[in-house]
Amino acid sequence: MLYTLKTFGITREIVGERELKFEMSGNHVAELKKELIIRYPEMKALNSMMVAVNNSYAPDELELKEGDEIALIPPVSGG
């Protein structure tokens, strides 16, 4: 399946693009996270990275569909 990922903050720096066409055989958020770490090992350090699908935070077991809007939300700190 081919997915379009939107990146923000440190995830954009790691990937090097604002939007990324991402092909993988899996179709769940957990599989997406694993595949991202394989392709971009620096992402392993982002243990609190969230994935949003269609403007809602997505649990690992959520099934992805082509055409979903997928965003990688990096850890945020504030003060």
XYZ file of C-alpha atoms in Angstrom:
79
model
C 0.000 0.000 0.000
C 1.099 3.545 -0.672
C 0.577 6.131 2.053
C 1.241 9.849 2.225
C 2.860 10.931 5.484
C 3.041 14.517 6.703
C 5.988 15.295 8.944
C 6.506 17.959 11.603
C 9.385 19.137 13.769
C 12.137 16.591 14.290
C 10.350 13.999 12.141
C 10.643 16.417 9.207
C 14.343 16.885 9.944
C 14.920 13.115 10.048
C 12.972 12.364 6.866
C 14.095 15.491 5.034
C 10.687 16.198 3.529
C 7.438 17.868 4.543
C 5.407 15.149 2.861
C 6.561 11.639 2.103
C 5.144 8.924 -0.146
C 5.626 5.749 1.889
C 5.046 2.261 0.536
C 4.850 -0.779 2.815
C 3.123 -4.120 2.910
C 1.576 -3.672 6.372
C -1.570 -1.728 7.089
C -1.580 -0.919 10.818
C -0.114 2.024 12.716
C 2.223 -0.293 14.676
C 3.625 -1.668 11.416
C 4.105 1.860 10.111
C 6.120 2.805 13.203
C 8.315 -0.288 12.885
C 8.934 0.354 9.206
C 9.797 3.997 9.884
C 12.469 2.914 12.392
C 13.918 0.459 9.875
C 14.141 3.115 7.155
C 15.018 6.026 9.463
C 16.880 4.619 12.503
C 17.011 8.080 14.121
C 13.278 7.748 14.773
C 13.975 5.112 17.391
C 14.921 7.943 19.770
C 11.412 9.409 19.413
C 9.757 6.937 21.770
C 6.822 9.276 22.396
C 6.122 10.053 18.725
C 2.431 9.934 17.970
C 0.692 9.127 14.710
C -2.481 10.942 13.727
C -4.805 9.528 11.082
C -7.471 11.760 9.588
C -6.900 14.423 12.279
C -7.199 12.061 15.268
C -4.485 10.401 17.328
C -4.310 6.771 16.242
C -3.754 3.672 18.397
C -1.214 1.112 17.186
C -3.943 -1.343 16.168
C -5.714 1.105 13.833
C -5.919 -0.186 10.269
C -4.624 2.247 7.669
C -6.284 2.743 4.300
C -4.935 4.329 1.143
C -6.045 7.939 1.087
C -5.858 8.373 4.879
C -4.178 11.585 5.980
C -1.308 10.374 8.175
C 0.764 12.765 10.284
C 3.863 12.029 12.353
C 3.661 14.077 15.542
C 7.007 14.407 17.323
C 7.429 14.715 21.087
C 6.700 18.257 22.253
C 8.157 19.991 25.259
C 7.142 23.310 26.649
C 7.742 25.554 29.514
